[in-house]
Amino acid sequence: MDKVFKIEDLRPIRDEMTISRNSWLSDKTPITYFSLGKGTSISQDSYDNTTVYIVAKGCADFLIGAYAAKHTISEGDMLVVPSKTLCGVTTETGCIYTEIIIKKENNNMNKIIKSGEVMKLKDLISYEDGSITNIDVVSNDTMKFVLMAFDEGTGLTPHRAPGNAIIFALEGKAVIEYEGKDYTISAGENFRFDKNGLHSVTADERFKMGLLLVLE
């Protein structure tokens, strides 16, 4: 089975329906794919934990707080909602997004990340000539979400990660070698690898990605 995929193919938009699907990445950190049809909504509720939303396709309005302040979020955007904060979603066009509930509150959150603000993930990190750059967005002892930017021709040598992981390709194109097979990944696509799976990343051109690593 090809490891490159789009979340929209796993959970396509269905008219008049809201659908959720467990990613099965983690037992400790709930990571769920959501698909909202045109004109649908999810009423406000709150979690006791910080929650991260990353949009894969379409556009939606997230309604935050007691006064339902509207935050419009679209493909490639991220929104961080603090614990115990009301959050609802409504969409006129349809939307697919990933919800990450960070159960532990002793998180190391990067200072560039502002709760309740919509951020374009690829704009949070810059390229450096001949180099690979990375920024830890949020981490604790059960998970890590990191952004990486690869200059053209740079790459990571084959290595194994200590947990299941998913890559969000944000810009450009790269080749992922996974367990001896090459996979080309482009902006808007995803790649999943299992704990201890041998993998490397080589940038065909300048390439940015997000990496969600589950540590269990």
CSV table of C-alpha atoms in Angstrom, one decimal:
chain,number,residue,atom,x,y,z
A,1,MET,CA,0.0,0.0,0.0
A,2,ASP,CA,1.4,3.4,-1.0
A,3,LYS,CA,2.2,5.5,2.1
A,4,VAL,CA,1.6,8.9,0.4
A,5,PHE,CA,-2.0,10.0,0.9
A,6,LYS,CA,-4.4,12.9,1.3
A,7,ILE,CA,-6.6,13.1,4.4
A,8,GLU,CA,-9.4,14.2,2.0
A,9,ASP,CA,-9.2,10.8,0.4
A,10,LEU,CA,-9.4,9.0,3.7
A,11,ARG,CA,-12.4,11.0,4.8
A,12,PRO,CA,-14.0,12.7,1.8
A,13,ILE,CA,-16.6,15.5,2.1
A,14,ARG,CA,-20.2,14.2,2.1
A,15,ASP,CA,-23.2,16.5,1.5
A,16,GLU,CA,-25.1,17.4,4.6
A,17,MET,CA,-22.9,15.3,6.8
A,18,THR,CA,-20.2,15.7,9.5
A,19,ILE,CA,-17.9,12.7,9.8
A,20,SER,CA,-15.0,11.9,12.1
A,21,ARG,CA,-12.4,9.2,11.7
A,22,ASN,CA,-9.7,8.1,14.2
A,23,SER,CA,-6.2,8.3,12.8
A,24,TRP,CA,-5.0,5.4,15.0
A,25,LEU,CA,-1.7,7.1,15.4
A,26,SER,CA,-1.9,7.1,19.2
A,27,ASP,CA,-3.6,5.6,22.2
A,28,LYS,CA,-2.7,8.6,24.5
A,29,THR,CA,-3.1,11.6,22.2
A,30,PRO,CA,-6.5,11.6,20.4
A,31,ILE,CA,-5.8,12.5,16.7
A,32,THR,CA,-9.0,12.6,14.6
A,33,TYR,CA,-9.7,13.5,11.0
A,34,PHE,CA,-13.0,15.5,10.5
A,35,SER,CA,-15.0,16.1,7.3
A,36,LEU,CA,-17.8,18.7,7.3
A,37,GLY,CA,-20.2,18.9,4.3
A,38,LYS,CA,-21.3,22.2,2.8
A,39,GLY,CA,-23.5,24.2,5.2
A,40,THR,CA,-22.9,21.9,8.2
A,41,SER,CA,-21.7,22.8,11.7
A,42,ILE,CA,-20.5,21.4,15.0
A,43,SER,CA,-21.9,23.1,18.1
A,44,GLN,CA,-19.6,24.7,20.7
A,45,ASP,CA,-18.2,22.6,23.4
A,46,SER,CA,-14.9,22.5,25.3
A,47,TYR,CA,-12.1,20.1,26.2
A,48,ASP,CA,-10.1,20.1,29.4
A,49,ASN,CA,-6.9,20.1,27.2
A,50,THR,CA,-5.2,22.3,24.6
A,51,THR,CA,-6.5,21.4,21.1
A,52,VAL,CA,-4.7,22.0,17.8
A,53,TYR,CA,-6.6,22.1,14.5
A,54,ILE,CA,-4.9,21.8,11.1
A,55,VAL,CA,-7.0,22.3,7.9
A,56,ALA,CA,-6.3,20.0,4.9
A,57,LYS,CA,-9.0,21.2,2.5
A,58,GLY,CA,-11.7,23.8,2.3
A,59,CYS,CA,-12.5,26.6,4.7
A,60,ALA,CA,-14.4,26.8,8.0
A,61,ASP,CA,-15.2,29.4,10.7
A,62,PHE,CA,-14.2,28.3,14.2
A,63,LEU,CA,-16.3,30.0,16.9
A,64,ILE,CA,-14.1,30.5,20.0
A,65,GLY,CA,-15.1,31.5,23.5
A,66,ALA,CA,-18.3,32.5,25.2
A,67,TYR,CA,-19.0,35.2,22.6
A,68,ALA,CA,-18.3,32.8,19.7
A,69,ALA,CA,-15.6,35.0,18.1
A,70,LYS,CA,-15.2,33.9,14.5
A,71,HIS,CA,-11.8,32.7,13.2
A,72,THR,CA,-11.7,31.7,9.5
A,73,ILE,CA,-9.3,28.9,8.8
A,74,SER,CA,-8.4,27.4,5.4
A,75,GLU,CA,-6.0,24.9,3.8
A,76,GLY,CA,-2.6,24.9,5.5
A,77,ASP,CA,-3.7,26.9,8.5
A,78,MET,CA,-3.4,26.0,12.2
A,79,LEU,CA,-5.4,27.1,15.2
A,80,VAL,CA,-4.6,26.4,18.8
A,81,VAL,CA,-7.5,26.5,21.3
A,82,PRO,CA,-6.7,26.7,25.0
A,83,SER,CA,-8.1,24.2,27.5
A,84,LYS,CA,-11.6,24.8,28.9
A,85,THR,CA,-12.4,27.1,25.9
A,86,LEU,CA,-15.7,26.8,24.0
A,87,CYS,CA,-15.1,25.9,20.3
A,88,GLY,CA,-17.5,25.2,17.5
A,89,VAL,CA,-17.2,25.0,13.7
A,90,THR,CA,-19.3,26.0,10.8
A,91,THR,CA,-18.7,25.8,7.1
A,92,GLU,CA,-20.5,27.0,4.0
A,93,THR,CA,-18.2,25.3,1.5
A,94,GLY,CA,-17.1,22.1,3.2
A,95,CYS,CA,-13.9,21.5,5.2
A,96,ILE,CA,-11.5,18.7,6.2
A,97,TYR,CA,-9.2,19.1,9.2
A,98,THR,CA,-7.2,17.2,11.8
A,99,GLU,CA,-8.0,17.6,15.5
A,100,ILE,CA,-5.2,16.9,18.0
A,101,ILE,CA,-6.1,16.9,21.7
A,102,ILE,CA,-3.0,17.4,23.8
A,103,LYS,CA,-4.0,15.6,27.0
A,104,LYS,CA,-1.0,16.7,29.1
A,105,GLU,CA,-1.0,20.4,30.0
A,106,ASN,CA,2.7,20.6,30.9
A,107,ASN,CA,3.4,21.4,27.2
A,108,ASN,CA,6.4,23.2,25.8
A,109,MET,CA,4.6,25.6,23.4
A,110,ASN,CA,6.8,27.8,21.2
A,111,LYS,CA,6.5,31.5,21.9
A,112,ILE,CA,5.7,32.2,18.2
A,113,ILE,CA,2.4,30.2,18.6
A,114,LYS,CA,-0.5,32.4,19.9
A,115,SER,CA,-3.6,30.6,21.2
A,116,GLY,CA,-6.7,31.7,19.4
A,117,GLU,CA,-4.9,33.1,16.4
A,118,VAL,CA,-5.0,31.5,12.9
A,119,MET,CA,-1.5,30.8,11.6
A,120,LYS,CA,-0.3,29.7,8.2
A,121,LEU,CA,2.1,26.8,9.0
A,122,LYS,CA,4.5,27.3,6.1
A,123,ASP,CA,5.0,31.0,7.1
A,124,LEU,CA,6.2,30.1,10.6
A,125,ILE,CA,9.5,28.8,9.3
A,126,SER,CA,12.1,30.1,6.8
A,127,TYR,CA,14.7,28.5,4.5
A,128,GLU,CA,18.4,28.8,5.1
A,129,ASP,CA,20.8,28.3,2.2
A,130,GLY,CA,22.2,24.8,2.1
A,131,SER,CA,20.6,23.9,5.4
A,132,ILE,CA,17.7,22.2,7.1
A,133,THR,CA,15.8,24.3,9.7
A,134,ASN,CA,13.3,23.2,12.3
A,135,ILE,CA,11.0,24.7,14.9
A,136,ASP,CA,9.3,22.8,17.7
A,137,VAL,CA,5.7,24.0,17.7
A,138,VAL,CA,4.6,22.0,20.8
A,139,SER,CA,5.9,19.1,22.7
A,140,ASN,CA,5.6,17.0,25.8
A,141,ASP,CA,6.6,13.5,26.9
A,142,THR,CA,3.8,11.9,24.7
A,143,MET,CA,4.0,13.9,21.5
A,144,LYS,CA,5.9,16.5,19.4
A,145,PHE,CA,4.8,18.7,16.5
A,146,VAL,CA,7.7,20.2,14.6
A,147,LEU,CA,8.0,22.3,11.4
A,148,MET,CA,11.0,21.7,9.0
A,149,ALA,CA,12.3,23.6,6.0
A,150,PHE,CA,14.7,21.9,3.6
A,151,ASP,CA,16.8,23.9,1.1
A,152,GLU,CA,17.0,22.2,-2.3
A,153,GLY,CA,19.2,19.1,-2.3
A,154,THR,CA,19.4,18.8,1.5
A,155,GLY,CA,18.0,15.8,3.4
A,156,LEU,CA,17.9,13.7,6.5
A,157,THR,CA,20.0,10.5,6.5
A,158,PRO,CA,18.1,7.2,7.1
A,159,HIS,CA,17.0,6.9,10.8
A,160,ARG,CA,14.3,5.4,12.9
A,161,ALA,CA,11.8,7.4,15.0
A,162,PRO,CA,10.6,6.3,18.5
A,163,GLY,CA,6.9,6.5,17.7
A,164,ASN,CA,4.3,6.6,15.0
A,165,ALA,CA,4.3,9.7,12.9
A,166,ILE,CA,2.5,11.6,10.1
A,167,ILE,CA,4.1,14.2,7.8
A,168,PHE,CA,2.1,17.2,6.5
A,169,ALA,CA,3.8,18.5,3.3
A,170,LEU,CA,3.3,22.2,3.3
A,171,GLU,CA,5.4,23.5,0.3
A,172,GLY,CA,7.5,22.1,-2.5
A,173,LYS,CA,8.4,18.5,-3.2
A,174,ALA,CA,10.6,15.8,-1.6
A,175,VAL,CA,11.4,12.1,-1.7
A,176,ILE,CA,10.8,10.0,1.3
A,177,GLU,CA,12.7,6.7,1.4
A,178,TYR,CA,10.7,4.3,3.7
A,179,GLU,CA,11.9,0.8,4.4
A,180,GLY,CA,13.8,0.7,1.1
A,181,LYS,CA,11.2,2.2,-1.2
A,182,ASP,CA,11.0,5.8,-2.5
A,183,TYR,CA,7.9,7.9,-2.3
A,184,THR,CA,7.5,11.4,-3.8
A,185,ILE,CA,5.5,13.8,-1.7
A,186,SER,CA,4.2,17.2,-2.6
A,187,ALA,CA,2.5,20.1,-0.9
A,188,GLY,CA,-1.0,19.1,0.3
A,189,GLU,CA,-0.1,15.4,0.7
A,190,ASN,CA,0.7,13.3,3.8
A,191,PHE,CA,2.9,10.4,4.7
A,192,ARG,CA,2.6,8.1,7.6
A,193,PHE,CA,5.3,5.9,9.1
A,194,ASP,CA,5.3,3.5,11.9
A,195,LYS,CA,7.4,3.4,15.1
A,196,ASN,CA,11.0,2.4,14.3
A,197,GLY,CA,10.4,2.4,10.5
A,198,LEU,CA,13.6,3.3,8.7
A,199,HIS,CA,13.2,6.5,6.7
A,200,SER,CA,14.9,9.5,5.2
A,201,VAL,CA,13.8,12.7,3.5
A,202,THR,CA,15.5,14.4,0.5
A,203,ALA,CA,14.3,17.7,-0.9
A,204,ASP,CA,14.0,17.7,-4.8
A,205,GLU,CA,13.4,21.5,-4.4
A,206,ARG,CA,12.8,23.7,-1.5
A,207,PHE,CA,10.4,21.8,0.8
A,208,LYS,CA,8.5,22.6,4.0
A,209,MET,CA,6.7,20.1,6.2
A,210,GLY,CA,5.1,19.5,9.5
A,211,LEU,CA,5.9,16.4,11.5
A,212,LEU,CA,3.5,15.0,14.2
A,213,LEU,CA,5.4,12.4,16.2
A,214,VAL,CA,3.6,10.3,18.9
A,215,LEU,CA,5.9,9.1,21.7
A,216,GLU,CA,4.5,6.1,23.5
